Amino acid sequence: MDNCIFCKIAKREIPANKIYEDEDILAFHDIHPAAPVHFLLIPKLHVDSLADIDGSHHDLLGKMLVLTPKLAKEQGCSEGFRTIINTGRVGGQEVFHLHFH
Ligand code: 5GP
Ligand code: ZN
């Protein structure tokens, strides 16, 4: 997606404060943190939102979810954390590239 800010971050066309990367997934700090620890986990593959997920994304989503507590603990969330996936305009989504907060 040409005009997608998170695709540009995934392609390193714009900078981000990265905390994790592999061939499928990238995690970086939110530019406007709403909590002491606030990072975003994205697939490198462009998917607009959770509403656009299908069976072909099964392994990718599983991998993202398994990574979530590992990264949260590494970032200092030893006592717990909240994971948010805003979906669609009505769901408060502003960046239309799937991401976990
Ligand atoms: P949404 O409302 O779509 O779930 O959340 C989008 C999040 O992306 C917001 O928390 C916002 O601060 C963050 N964000 C938007 N643009 C950028 C950016 O260029 N870099 C980073 N690191 N975060 C961004
Ligand atoms: Zn994208």
mmCIF file with all atom_site columns, C-alpha atoms and ligand atoms in Angstrom:
data_model
loop_
_atom_site.group_PDB
_atom_site.id
_atom_site.type_symbol
_atom_site.label_atom_id
_atom_site.label_alt_id
_atom_site.label_comp_id
_atom_site.label_asym_id
_atom_site.label_entity_id
_atom_site.label_seq_id
_atom_site.pdbx_PDB_ins_code
_atom_site.Cartn_x
_atom_site.Cartn_y
_atom_site.Cartn_z
_atom_site.occupancy
_atom_site.B_iso_or_equiv
_atom_site.pdbx_formal_charge
_atom_site.auth_seq_id
_atom_site.auth_comp_id
_atom_site.auth_asym_id
_atom_site.auth_atom_id
_atom_site.pdbx_PDB_model_num
ATOM   1   C  CA  . MET A 1 1   ? 0.000   0.000   0.000  1.00 0.00 ? 1   MET A CA  1
ATOM   2   C  CA  . ASP A 1 2   ? 1.681   3.133   -1.287 1.00 0.00 ? 2   ASP A CA  1
ATOM   3   C  CA  . ASN A 1 3   ? 0.293   5.650   1.137  1.00 0.00 ? 3   ASN A CA  1
ATOM   4   C  CA  . CYS A 1 4   ? 0.256   3.569   4.306  1.00 0.00 ? 4   CYS A CA  1
ATOM   5   C  CA  . ILE A 1 5   ? 2.381   4.963   7.119  1.00 0.00 ? 5   ILE A CA  1
ATOM   6   C  CA  . PHE A 1 6   ? 2.913   1.569   8.772  1.00 0.00 ? 6   PHE A CA  1
ATOM   7   C  CA  . CYS A 1 7   ? 3.963   -0.018  5.453  1.00 0.00 ? 7   CYS A CA  1
ATOM   8   C  CA  . LYS A 1 8   ? 6.476   2.828   5.164  1.00 0.00 ? 8   LYS A CA  1
ATOM   9   C  CA  . ILE A 1 9   ? 7.752   2.073   8.678  1.00 0.00 ? 9   ILE A CA  1
ATOM   10  C  CA  . ALA A 1 10  ? 7.976   -1.644  7.793  1.00 0.00 ? 10  ALA A CA  1
ATOM   11  C  CA  . LYS A 1 11  ? 9.995   -0.741  4.682  1.00 0.00 ? 11  LYS A CA  1
ATOM   12  C  CA  . ARG A 1 12  ? 12.153  1.681   6.711  1.00 0.00 ? 12  ARG A CA  1
ATOM   13  C  CA  . GLU A 1 13  ? 11.078  4.587   4.531  1.00 0.00 ? 13  GLU A CA  1
ATOM   14  C  CA  . ILE A 1 14  ? 10.186  6.491   7.679  1.00 0.00 ? 14  ILE A CA  1
ATOM   15  C  CA  . PRO A 1 15  ? 11.818  5.976   11.062 1.00 0.00 ? 15  PRO A CA  1
ATOM   16  C  CA  . ALA A 1 16  ? 10.346  4.306   14.114 1.00 0.00 ? 16  ALA A CA  1
ATOM   17  C  CA  . ASN A 1 17  ? 11.672  3.354   17.515 1.00 0.00 ? 17  ASN A CA  1
ATOM   18  C  CA  . LYS A 1 18  ? 11.778  -0.377  16.856 1.00 0.00 ? 18  LYS A CA  1
ATOM   19  C  CA  . ILE A 1 19  ? 11.713  -2.968  19.627 1.00 0.00 ? 19  ILE A CA  1
ATOM   20  C  CA  . TYR A 1 20  ? 11.322  -6.181  17.589 1.00 0.00 ? 20  TYR A CA  1
ATOM   21  C  CA  . GLU A 1 21  ? 11.536  -7.346  13.993 1.00 0.00 ? 21  GLU A CA  1
ATOM   22  C  CA  . ASP A 1 22  ? 11.414  -10.620 12.114 1.00 0.00 ? 22  ASP A CA  1
ATOM   23  C  CA  . GLU A 1 23  ? 10.479  -11.556 8.556  1.00 0.00 ? 23  GLU A CA  1
ATOM   24  C  CA  . ASP A 1 24  ? 6.739   -11.188 9.220  1.00 0.00 ? 24  ASP A CA  1
ATOM   25  C  CA  . ILE A 1 25  ? 6.327   -8.788  12.120 1.00 0.00 ? 25  ILE A CA  1
ATOM   26  C  CA  . LEU A 1 26  ? 7.553   -5.450  13.419 1.00 0.00 ? 26  LEU A CA  1
ATOM   27  C  CA  . ALA A 1 27  ? 7.052   -3.824  16.824 1.00 0.00 ? 27  ALA A CA  1
ATOM   28  C  CA  . PHE A 1 28  ? 7.828   -0.196  17.631 1.00 0.00 ? 28  PHE A CA  1
ATOM   29  C  CA  . HIS A 1 29  ? 6.964   2.423   20.240 1.00 0.00 ? 29  HIS A CA  1
ATOM   30  C  CA  . ASP A 1 30  ? 3.822   4.462   19.661 1.00 0.00 ? 30  ASP A CA  1
ATOM   31  C  CA  . ILE A 1 31  ? 4.704   8.035   18.701 1.00 0.00 ? 31  ILE A CA  1
ATOM   32  C  CA  . HIS A 1 32  ? 2.081   9.364   21.157 1.00 0.00 ? 32  HIS A CA  1
ATOM   33  C  CA  . PRO A 1 33  ? 2.235   6.973   24.113 1.00 0.00 ? 33  PRO A CA  1
ATOM   34  C  CA  . ALA A 1 34  ? -0.972  6.679   26.117 1.00 0.00 ? 34  ALA A CA  1
ATOM   35  C  CA  . ALA A 1 35  ? 0.678   4.559   28.819 1.00 0.00 ? 35  ALA A CA  1
ATOM   36  C  CA  . PRO A 1 36  ? 4.151   4.222   30.370 1.00 0.00 ? 36  PRO A CA  1
ATOM   37  C  CA  . VAL A 1 37  ? 4.729   1.317   27.971 1.00 0.00 ? 37  VAL A CA  1
ATOM   38  C  CA  . HIS A 1 38  ? 2.925   1.713   24.649 1.00 0.00 ? 38  HIS A CA  1
ATOM   39  C  CA  . PHE A 1 39  ? 4.129   -0.136  21.593 1.00 0.00 ? 39  PHE A CA  1
ATOM   40  C  CA  . LEU A 1 40  ? 2.500   -1.267  18.354 1.00 0.00 ? 40  LEU A CA  1
ATOM   41  C  CA  . LEU A 1 41  ? 2.827   -4.716  16.836 1.00 0.00 ? 41  LEU A CA  1
ATOM   42  C  CA  . ILE A 1 42  ? 2.163   -4.919  13.097 1.00 0.00 ? 42  ILE A CA  1
ATOM   43  C  CA  . PRO A 1 43  ? 2.350   -7.535  10.364 1.00 0.00 ? 43  PRO A CA  1
ATOM   44  C  CA  . LYS A 1 44  ? 4.680   -6.486  7.562  1.00 0.00 ? 44  LYS A CA  1
ATOM   45  C  CA  . LEU A 1 45  ? 1.942   -7.629  5.212  1.00 0.00 ? 45  LEU A CA  1
ATOM   46  C  CA  . HIS A 1 46  ? -0.570  -4.835  4.658  1.00 0.00 ? 46  HIS A CA  1
ATOM   47  C  CA  . VAL A 1 47  ? -3.993  -5.768  6.036  1.00 0.00 ? 47  VAL A CA  1
ATOM   48  C  CA  . ASP A 1 48  ? -6.390  -2.867  6.607  1.00 0.00 ? 48  ASP A CA  1
ATOM   49  C  CA  . SER A 1 49  ? -7.840  -4.068  9.882  1.00 0.00 ? 49  SER A CA  1
ATOM   50  C  CA  . LEU A 1 50  ? -8.950  -7.047  11.937 1.00 0.00 ? 50  LEU A CA  1
ATOM   51  C  CA  . ALA A 1 51  ? -12.185 -6.949  9.913  1.00 0.00 ? 51  ALA A CA  1
ATOM   52  C  CA  . ASP A 1 52  ? -10.174 -8.039  6.859  1.00 0.00 ? 52  ASP A CA  1
ATOM   53  C  CA  . ILE A 1 53  ? -8.596  -11.104 8.429  1.00 0.00 ? 53  ILE A CA  1
ATOM   54  C  CA  . ASP A 1 54  ? -9.326  -14.548 7.019  1.00 0.00 ? 54  ASP A CA  1
ATOM   55  C  CA  . GLY A 1 55  ? -7.974  -18.083 7.317  1.00 0.00 ? 55  GLY A CA  1
ATOM   56  C  CA  . SER A 1 56  ? -4.886  -17.224 5.272  1.00 0.00 ? 56  SER A CA  1
ATOM   57  C  CA  . HIS A 1 57  ? -3.743  -15.020 8.183  1.00 0.00 ? 57  HIS A CA  1
ATOM   58  C  CA  . HIS A 1 58  ? -4.126  -17.744 10.796 1.00 0.00 ? 58  HIS A CA  1
ATOM   59  C  CA  . ASP A 1 59  ? -0.423  -18.403 11.408 1.00 0.00 ? 59  ASP A CA  1
ATOM   60  C  CA  . LEU A 1 60  ? 0.518   -14.720 11.234 1.00 0.00 ? 60  LEU A CA  1
ATOM   61  C  CA  . LEU A 1 61  ? -2.071  -13.710 13.830 1.00 0.00 ? 61  LEU A CA  1
ATOM   62  C  CA  . GLY A 1 62  ? -1.064  -16.599 16.048 1.00 0.00 ? 62  GLY A CA  1
ATOM   63  C  CA  . LYS A 1 63  ? 2.547   -15.519 15.842 1.00 0.00 ? 63  LYS A CA  1
ATOM   64  C  CA  . MET A 1 64  ? 1.629   -11.921 16.722 1.00 0.00 ? 64  MET A CA  1
ATOM   65  C  CA  . LEU A 1 65  ? -0.407  -13.006 19.720 1.00 0.00 ? 65  LEU A CA  1
ATOM   66  C  CA  . VAL A 1 66  ? 2.337   -15.294 21.001 1.00 0.00 ? 66  VAL A CA  1
ATOM   67  C  CA  . LEU A 1 67  ? 4.824   -12.436 20.698 1.00 0.00 ? 67  LEU A CA  1
ATOM   68  C  CA  . THR A 1 68  ? 2.627   -9.978  22.581 1.00 0.00 ? 68  THR A CA  1
ATOM   69  C  CA  . PRO A 1 69  ? 3.277   -11.132 26.188 1.00 0.00 ? 69  PRO A CA  1
ATOM   70  C  CA  . LYS A 1 70  ? 6.942   -11.777 25.450 1.00 0.00 ? 70  LYS A CA  1
ATOM   71  C  CA  . LEU A 1 71  ? 7.504   -8.215  24.233 1.00 0.00 ? 71  LEU A CA  1
ATOM   72  C  CA  . ALA A 1 72  ? 5.287   -6.722  26.944 1.00 0.00 ? 72  ALA A CA  1
ATOM   73  C  CA  . LYS A 1 73  ? 7.369   -8.424  29.630 1.00 0.00 ? 73  LYS A CA  1
ATOM   74  C  CA  . GLU A 1 74  ? 10.602  -7.357  27.940 1.00 0.00 ? 74  GLU A CA  1
ATOM   75  C  CA  . GLN A 1 75  ? 9.312   -3.781  27.962 1.00 0.00 ? 75  GLN A CA  1
ATOM   76  C  CA  . GLY A 1 76  ? 8.703   -3.959  31.709 1.00 0.00 ? 76  GLY A CA  1
ATOM   77  C  CA  . CYS A 1 77  ? 5.052   -4.988  31.982 1.00 0.00 ? 77  CYS A CA  1
ATOM   78  C  CA  . SER A 1 78  ? 5.707   -7.626  34.605 1.00 0.00 ? 78  SER A CA  1
ATOM   79  C  CA  . GLU A 1 79  ? 2.416   -7.069  36.458 1.00 0.00 ? 79  GLU A CA  1
ATOM   80  C  CA  . GLY A 1 80  ? 0.115   -7.174  33.435 1.00 0.00 ? 80  GLY A CA  1
ATOM   81  C  CA  . PHE A 1 81  ? -0.853  -5.230  30.364 1.00 0.00 ? 81  PHE A CA  1
ATOM   82  C  CA  . ARG A 1 82  ? -3.753  -4.342  28.084 1.00 0.00 ? 82  ARG A CA  1
ATOM   83  C  CA  . THR A 1 83  ? -3.850  -5.267  24.405 1.00 0.00 ? 83  THR A CA  1
ATOM   84  C  CA  . ILE A 1 84  ? -6.096  -3.220  22.102 1.00 0.00 ? 84  ILE A CA  1
ATOM   85  C  CA  . ILE A 1 85  ? -7.038  -3.724  18.462 1.00 0.00 ? 85  ILE A CA  1
ATOM   86  C  CA  . ASN A 1 86  ? -9.123  -0.793  17.254 1.00 0.00 ? 86  ASN A CA  1
ATOM   87  C  CA  . THR A 1 87  ? -11.085 -1.921  14.215 1.00 0.00 ? 87  THR A CA  1
ATOM   88  C  CA  . GLY A 1 88  ? -12.709 0.361   11.668 1.00 0.00 ? 88  GLY A CA  1
ATOM   89  C  CA  . ARG A 1 89  ? -13.666 4.005   11.966 1.00 0.00 ? 89  ARG A CA  1
ATOM   90  C  CA  . VAL A 1 90  ? -16.405 3.225   14.491 1.00 0.00 ? 90  VAL A CA  1
ATOM   91  C  CA  . GLY A 1 91  ? -13.898 1.148   16.478 1.00 0.00 ? 91  GLY A CA  1
ATOM   92  C  CA  . GLY A 1 92  ? -11.564 4.132   16.815 1.00 0.00 ? 92  GLY A CA  1
ATOM   93  C  CA  . GLN A 1 93  ? -9.020  2.994   14.233 1.00 0.00 ? 93  GLN A CA  1
ATOM   94  C  CA  . GLU A 1 94  ? -6.976  5.853   12.786 1.00 0.00 ? 94  GLU A CA  1
ATOM   95  C  CA  . VAL A 1 95  ? -4.220  4.006   10.934 1.00 0.00 ? 95  VAL A CA  1
ATOM   96  C  CA  . PHE A 1 96  ? -5.649  1.456   8.515  1.00 0.00 ? 96  PHE A CA  1
ATOM   97  C  CA  . HIS A 1 97  ? -2.875  -1.113  8.733  1.00 0.00 ? 97  HIS A CA  1
ATOM   98  C  CA  . LEU A 1 98  ? -3.676  -3.812  11.282 1.00 0.00 ? 98  LEU A CA  1
ATOM   99  C  CA  . HIS A 1 99  ? -1.907  -3.213  14.586 1.00 0.00 ? 99  HIS A CA  1
ATOM   100 C  CA  . PHE A 1 100 ? -2.052  -4.356  18.174 1.00 0.00 ? 100 PHE A CA  1
ATOM   101 C  CA  . HIS A 1 101 ? -1.514  -1.691  20.880 1.00 0.00 ? 101 HIS A CA  1
HETATM 102 P  P1  . 5GP B 2 .   ? -5.353  3.473   16.038 1.00 0.00 ? 1   5GP B P1  1
HETATM 103 O  O1  . 5GP B 2 .   ? -6.266  4.561   16.518 1.00 0.00 ? 1   5GP B O1  1
HETATM 104 O  O2  . 5GP B 2 .   ? -5.337  3.384   14.532 1.00 0.00 ? 1   5GP B O2  1
HETATM 105 O  O3  . 5GP B 2 .   ? -5.611  2.153   16.697 1.00 0.00 ? 1   5GP B O3  1
HETATM 106 O  O4  . 5GP B 2 .   ? -3.912  3.885   16.533 1.00 0.00 ? 1   5GP B O4  1
HETATM 107 C  C1  . 5GP B 2 .   ? -2.899  4.371   15.724 1.00 0.00 ? 1   5GP B C1  1
HETATM 108 C  C2  . 5GP B 2 .   ? -1.709  4.645   16.616 1.00 0.00 ? 1   5GP B C2  1
HETATM 109 O  O5  . 5GP B 2 .   ? -0.585  4.861   15.790 1.00 0.00 ? 1   5GP B O5  1
HETATM 110 C  C3  . 5GP B 2 .   ? -1.855  5.885   17.496 1.00 0.00 ? 1   5GP B C3  1
HETATM 111 O  O6  . 5GP B 2 .   ? -1.694  5.497   18.865 1.00 0.00 ? 1   5GP B O6  1
HETATM 112 C  C4  . 5GP B 2 .   ? -0.755  6.809   17.015 1.00 0.00 ? 1   5GP B C4  1
HETATM 113 O  O7  . 5GP B 2 .   ? -0.141  7.528   18.070 1.00 0.00 ? 1   5GP B O7  1
HETATM 114 C  C5  . 5GP B 2 .   ? 0.213   5.865   16.345 1.00 0.00 ? 1   5GP B C5  1
HETATM 115 N  N1  . 5GP B 2 .   ? 0.952   6.439   15.239 1.00 0.00 ? 1   5GP B N1  1
HETATM 116 C  C6  . 5GP B 2 .   ? 0.430   7.141   14.198 1.00 0.00 ? 1   5GP B C6  1
HETATM 117 N  N2  . 5GP B 2 .   ? 1.404   7.504   13.340 1.00 0.00 ? 1   5GP B N2  1
HETATM 118 C  C7  . 5GP B 2 .   ? 2.564   7.013   13.847 1.00 0.00 ? 1   5GP B C7  1
HETATM 119 C  C8  . 5GP B 2 .   ? 3.915   7.060   13.406 1.00 0.00 ? 1   5GP B C8  1
HETATM 120 O  O8  . 5GP B 2 .   ? 4.264   7.627   12.363 1.00 0.00 ? 1   5GP B O8  1
HETATM 121 N  N3  . 5GP B 2 .   ? 4.847   6.446   14.182 1.00 0.00 ? 1   5GP B N3  1
HETATM 122 C  C9  . 5GP B 2 .   ? 4.495   5.789   15.328 1.00 0.00 ? 1   5GP B C9  1
HETATM 123 N  N4  . 5GP B 2 .   ? 5.487   5.227   16.013 1.00 0.00 ? 1   5GP B N4  1
HETATM 124 N  N5  . 5GP B 2 .   ? 3.234   5.725   15.771 1.00 0.00 ? 1   5GP B N5  1
HETATM 125 C  C10 . 5GP B 2 .   ? 2.272   6.331   15.051 1.00 0.00 ? 1   5GP B C10 1
HETATM 126 ZN ZN  . ZN  B 3 .   ? 0.176   -0.836  5.353  1.00 0.00 ? 2   ZN  B ZN  1
#
